Coordinates of C-alpha atoms in Angstrom, one line a residue:
M142 CA 207.4 36.5 -16.2
R143 CA 204.3 38.6 -15.7
K144 CA 201.0 36.9 -16.1
I145 CA 200.0 39.2 -19.0
F146 CA 202.6 37.6 -21.2
R147 CA 202.2 34.0 -20.2
N148 CA 199.6 32.9 -22.8
E149 CA 201.2 34.8 -25.6
I150 CA 204.6 33.3 -25.2
F151 CA 203.2 29.9 -26.4
N152 CA 202.1 31.5 -29.6
P153 CA 204.6 29.8 -32.1
L154 CA 205.1 32.9 -34.1
R155 CA 205.8 35.1 -31.1
R156 CA 208.1 32.4 -29.7
N157 CA 210.0 32.3 -32.9
L158 CA 210.4 36.1 -33.1
C159 CA 211.4 36.4 -29.4
S160 CA 214.1 33.8 -30.0
L161 CA 216.1 36.6 -31.6
G162 CA 217.0 38.0 -28.1
K163 CA 216.4 38.0 -24.4
L164 CA 213.3 39.2 -22.5
D165 CA 213.6 41.4 -19.5
K166 CA 211.2 41.4 -16.5
Y167 CA 209.1 44.2 -18.0
G168 CA 208.5 42.3 -21.2
G169 CA 211.0 44.1 -23.4
L170 CA 212.9 42.1 -26.1
H171 CA 216.6 42.8 -26.3
I172 CA 218.5 41.9 -29.4
D173 CA 222.3 42.3 -29.1
L174 CA 224.0 42.3 -32.5
T175 CA 227.4 42.9 -30.9
T176 CA 227.5 39.3 -29.7
R177 CA 225.8 37.4 -32.6
A178 CA 225.6 37.5 -36.4
I179 CA 222.2 38.2 -38.0
Q180 CA 221.6 39.2 -41.6
G181 CA 220.3 42.7 -41.8
N182 CA 217.4 42.1 -44.2
G183 CA 216.2 39.1 -42.3
L184 CA 216.3 40.9 -39.0
S185 CA 214.5 43.9 -40.4
D186 CA 211.7 41.7 -41.8
K187 CA 211.2 39.9 -38.5
L188 CA 211.1 43.1 -36.6
L189 CA 208.7 44.6 -39.0
H190 CA 206.4 41.5 -38.5
L191 CA 206.8 41.8 -34.7
C192 CA 206.0 45.5 -34.7
R193 CA 202.9 45.1 -36.7
L194 CA 201.5 42.8 -34.1
R195 CA 201.4 45.7 -31.7
R196 CA 199.9 43.9 -28.7
S197 CA 200.9 43.6 -25.1
F198 CA 203.9 41.4 -25.8
P199 CA 206.7 42.4 -26.1
T200 CA 206.3 45.8 -24.6
A201 CA 209.3 47.2 -26.4
V202 CA 212.1 46.1 -28.8
W203 CA 215.8 47.0 -28.2
V204 CA 218.6 46.5 -30.7
Y205 CA 222.2 47.0 -29.7
L206 CA 224.8 47.7 -32.5
N207 CA 228.5 48.4 -32.8
Q208 CA 230.5 49.9 -35.6
D209 CA 230.3 46.6 -37.6
H210 CA 226.5 47.0 -37.9
F211 CA 226.1 50.7 -38.5
H212 CA 225.1 50.0 -42.1
L213 CA 221.9 48.3 -40.8
I214 CA 220.6 51.5 -39.1
P215 CA 218.8 52.9 -42.2
C216 CA 217.0 49.6 -42.6
L217 CA 216.1 49.2 -39.0
C218 CA 215.0 52.9 -38.6
K219 CA 212.9 52.9 -41.7
P220 CA 209.5 54.4 -40.6
S221 CA 206.4 52.3 -40.1
P222 CA 204.5 50.9 -41.9
H223 CA 207.2 50.0 -44.4
G224 CA 209.9 49.4 -41.8
P225 CA 210.4 48.5 -38.1
G226 CA 210.4 52.1 -37.2
L227 CA 213.1 51.9 -34.5
V228 CA 214.6 55.1 -33.1
F229 CA 217.8 56.1 -31.4
H230 CA 217.8 55.8 -27.6
H231 CA 221.4 56.5 -27.0
A232 CA 224.9 56.2 -28.4
T233 CA 228.2 55.9 -26.5
G234 CA 231.6 55.6 -28.1
L235 CA 231.2 53.1 -31.0
S236 CA 227.9 51.6 -29.9
V237 CA 224.3 52.5 -30.6
T238 CA 221.1 51.5 -29.0
L239 CA 217.8 51.6 -31.0
F240 CA 214.4 50.9 -29.6
R241 CA 210.7 51.0 -30.3
W242 CA 207.8 51.1 -27.8
L243 CA 205.1 48.6 -28.7
A244 CA 202.7 48.4 -25.8
E245 CA 199.6 50.5 -25.7
G246 CA 199.7 54.0 -24.2
P247 CA 202.5 56.5 -24.1
C248 CA 206.1 55.3 -24.1
R249 CA 207.4 54.6 -20.6
V250 CA 211.0 54.1 -21.6
P251 CA 213.2 56.6 -19.6
E252 CA 215.3 59.1 -21.5
F253 CA 219.0 58.3 -21.5
A254 CA 221.4 60.4 -19.5
T255 CA 224.8 60.0 -17.7
H256 CA 223.1 60.2 -14.3
Q257 CA 219.7 59.1 -13.1
L258 CA 218.0 61.1 -10.3
G259 CA 215.8 59.3 -7.8
V260 CA 213.9 60.6 -4.8
A261 CA 213.0 59.0 -1.5
A262 CA 210.0 60.3 0.5
V263 CA 210.7 60.5 4.2
L264 CA 207.2 61.3 5.5
V265 CA 207.1 61.4 9.3
S266 CA 204.2 62.1 11.6
P267 CA 204.3 65.4 13.5
A268 CA 205.3 63.7 16.8
L269 CA 208.0 61.6 15.0
E270 CA 206.2 58.5 16.1
H271 CA 205.4 57.0 12.7
V272 CA 206.9 57.0 9.2
V273 CA 205.5 56.0 5.9
M274 CA 207.0 52.7 4.7
V275 CA 206.2 50.5 1.7
R276 CA 207.2 47.2 0.2
E277 CA 207.7 46.9 -3.6
R278 CA 206.4 44.0 -5.7
A279 CA 209.6 43.9 -7.7
G280 CA 212.7 46.0 -7.6
S281 CA 216.0 46.2 -9.5
S282 CA 217.8 44.8 -6.4
G283 CA 215.3 42.1 -5.5
F284 CA 214.9 43.6 -2.0
K285 CA 211.4 42.9 -0.6
G286 CA 211.8 44.4 2.8
W287 CA 210.4 47.8 3.9
K288 CA 211.6 51.1 2.4
F289 CA 210.7 54.7 1.9
P290 CA 208.5 55.4 -1.2
T291 CA 210.9 56.1 -4.0
G292 CA 210.9 56.9 -7.7
L293 CA 212.6 58.7 -10.6
A294 CA 212.4 62.3 -11.3
H295 CA 211.1 63.2 -14.8
L296 CA 213.2 65.2 -17.2
G297 CA 212.8 68.9 -16.2
E298 CA 211.0 68.0 -12.9
D299 CA 212.1 69.6 -9.7
I300 CA 213.2 67.4 -6.8
S301 CA 210.5 68.7 -4.6
S302 CA 207.8 68.1 -7.3
A303 CA 209.1 64.7 -8.0
V304 CA 209.1 63.4 -4.4
L305 CA 205.6 64.9 -3.8
R306 CA 204.3 63.2 -6.9
E307 CA 205.9 59.9 -6.1
V308 CA 204.6 59.7 -2.5
Y309 CA 201.1 60.5 -3.8
E310 CA 201.3 58.0 -6.7
E311 CA 202.5 55.2 -4.3
T312 CA 200.4 56.0 -1.2
G313 CA 197.7 58.4 -2.1
I314 CA 199.0 60.9 0.5
L315 CA 199.2 64.6 -0.2
A316 CA 202.2 66.0 1.6
E317 CA 204.4 69.1 1.7
F318 CA 208.1 69.4 0.9
S319 CA 210.3 70.3 3.9
G320 CA 213.9 69.8 2.7
I321 CA 216.7 67.4 1.7
L322 CA 218.1 65.1 4.4
A323 CA 220.8 63.2 2.5
L324 CA 222.1 62.2 -0.9
R325 CA 223.2 58.7 -2.0
Q326 CA 225.5 58.2 -5.0
Q327 CA 225.9 54.8 -6.7
H328 CA 227.7 53.9 -9.9
A329 CA 226.9 51.3 -12.5
F330 CA 223.4 51.1 -11.2
P331 CA 221.6 48.1 -12.8
G332 CA 218.3 50.0 -13.4
C333 CA 220.1 52.9 -15.2
F334 CA 221.8 51.2 -18.2
G335 CA 224.9 50.9 -16.1
R336 CA 225.1 54.7 -15.5
S337 CA 225.4 56.5 -12.2
D338 CA 222.5 57.0 -9.8
F339 CA 221.7 59.8 -7.3
L340 CA 219.0 59.1 -4.7
V341 CA 217.9 62.2 -2.8
A342 CA 216.2 61.6 0.6
C343 CA 213.6 64.3 1.1
R344 CA 211.9 65.1 4.3
L345 CA 208.2 65.7 3.9
R346 CA 205.5 66.8 6.3
L347 CA 201.7 66.6 6.5
P348 CA 199.7 69.7 5.8
S349 CA 198.9 71.7 8.9
A350 CA 195.2 71.0 8.3
C351 CA 195.7 67.3 8.9
E352 CA 194.4 66.4 12.4
E353 CA 195.1 62.7 12.1
L354 CA 197.3 60.5 10.0
P355 CA 195.8 60.0 6.5
S356 CA 195.2 56.4 5.4
I357 CA 197.6 54.8 2.9
R358 CA 196.3 53.4 -0.4
P359 CA 199.3 51.4 -1.8
C360 CA 199.6 51.5 -5.6
K361 CA 198.7 48.0 -6.6
K362 CA 200.9 48.0 -9.7
E363 CA 204.1 48.8 -7.8
L364 CA 203.6 47.9 -4.1
S365 CA 202.6 44.9 -2.1
D366 CA 202.0 46.8 1.1
G367 CA 202.3 50.2 2.8
M368 CA 201.7 51.5 6.3
W369 CA 202.5 54.2 8.9
M370 CA 205.1 52.2 10.7
P371 CA 205.9 52.9 14.4
M372 CA 209.4 54.3 14.8
T373 CA 209.8 51.9 17.8
K374 CA 209.3 49.0 15.5
L375 CA 211.8 50.3 13.0
R376 CA 214.5 50.8 15.6
S377 CA 214.5 47.0 16.2
A378 CA 214.5 46.2 12.4
Q379 CA 217.1 43.9 10.8
V380 CA 219.5 45.9 8.7
H381 CA 220.9 44.5 5.5
S382 CA 223.8 45.8 3.6
V383 CA 224.0 42.8 1.4
I384 CA 220.6 41.5 0.0
K385 CA 222.0 38.0 -0.3
D386 CA 221.8 37.8 3.5
L387 CA 218.2 36.7 3.3
N388 CA 216.1 35.1 0.6
S389 CA 213.7 37.6 -0.9
E390 CA 210.7 35.3 -0.4
Q391 CA 211.7 34.7 3.2
M392 CA 212.0 38.4 3.7
A393 CA 208.5 39.1 2.3
C394 CA 206.9 36.5 4.5
S395 CA 209.0 37.2 7.7
E396 CA 207.3 38.8 10.7
N397 CA 210.5 40.7 11.4
I398 CA 211.1 44.1 9.8
H399 CA 213.9 44.2 7.2
I400 CA 215.4 47.4 6.0
T401 CA 218.6 48.5 4.1
T402 CA 221.5 50.4 5.5
F403 CA 220.3 53.5 3.6
T404 CA 216.9 53.4 5.4
S405 CA 218.6 52.8 8.7
E406 CA 221.0 55.8 8.4
I407 CA 218.2 58.1 7.4
L408 CA 216.0 57.0 10.3
R409 CA 218.9 57.8 12.7
L410 CA 218.6 61.5 11.6
L411 CA 215.0 61.5 12.9
S412 CA 215.6 60.3 16.4
P413 CA 213.3 62.3 18.9
S414 CA 216.2 62.3 21.3
K415 CA 218.3 64.5 19.0
P416 CA 218.0 68.3 18.9
A417 CA 215.9 69.5 16.0
S418 CA 219.0 71.2 14.5
S419 CA 221.0 68.0 14.4
A420 CA 219.0 66.7 11.4
M421 CA 220.0 69.6 9.1
E422 CA 217.8 70.0 6.1
L423 CA 218.7 71.7 2.8
R424 CA 215.9 74.0 1.9
Q425 CA 214.9 74.9 -1.7
H426 CA 215.7 78.4 -2.8
R427 CA 215.1 79.7 -6.4
F428 CA 217.3 82.2 -8.1
D429 CA 217.4 83.9 -11.5
S430 CA 220.2 82.5 -13.7
I431 CA 222.8 84.6 -15.5
L432 CA 221.3 83.0 -18.6
D433 CA 218.5 85.1 -19.9
G434 CA 215.1 83.6 -19.1
H435 CA 216.4 80.8 -17.0
W436 CA 216.4 80.1 -13.2
Y437 CA 217.8 77.4 -10.9
D438 CA 217.2 75.9 -7.5
L439 CA 219.8 76.0 -4.8
Y440 CA 219.4 73.8 -1.8
L441 CA 221.0 75.5 1.3
P442 CA 220.9 74.9 5.1
R443 CA 218.0 76.6 6.7

């Protein structure tokens, strides 16, 4: 539980309200009506009270309904200040998910889709001697070893724009997009509402004006560490295909380098001993669409 919530959990009123459901690691309250019976009016009144508090805890409220509870939707979605003001997040089959963002600032809940698109920034020094690696404070898998900077693409954001934004947000480095190295597909991804996940490994390069490796400024909110790691050190890293192989706390404190199979396979493409053409990159090409006023990006071998 994050420190920001610790004192507020002991507030009796908040503790009573949050007993309605389960809290996630981000401070969101999840109320699943498909597995428990709650009177509609009573739930609406409690949620209205909770939403009026509008402080840092909980960050959001989620309500899960099935066809037996659809009659509650008008009451739960009644606009603020006279109702909880929940809105639709997504619907599949005979189930509906409602939510409301309560924390300060713009809503950070991702939009729902059948697939989630992530990007991994593979930023290597010109001589292929160092690569940018980071360690996350918390991840959906619990892995606390070293990895490439990664993140999610926003709706309507190009892959190239997304990966350049992510590497800058996480490390403070301004880079240039070179091409796509690989694509990972994973289904029932835990951080994507059980949907499928695509992770695109993108090769980046430093601007030609850079005469030396820029310093890394790890994002304190997301990362515990970041560095230009020597490739020689990564080649002797311990590779994990199953995270249960090593306790996450041991991994974070270990002097050894721990990486996943995904990272290991991408690094193999960057071996200096291989011909430059062996690590084929897909380059971004933009074309006009047959739909009037539209365009698309096609990634093709150089």
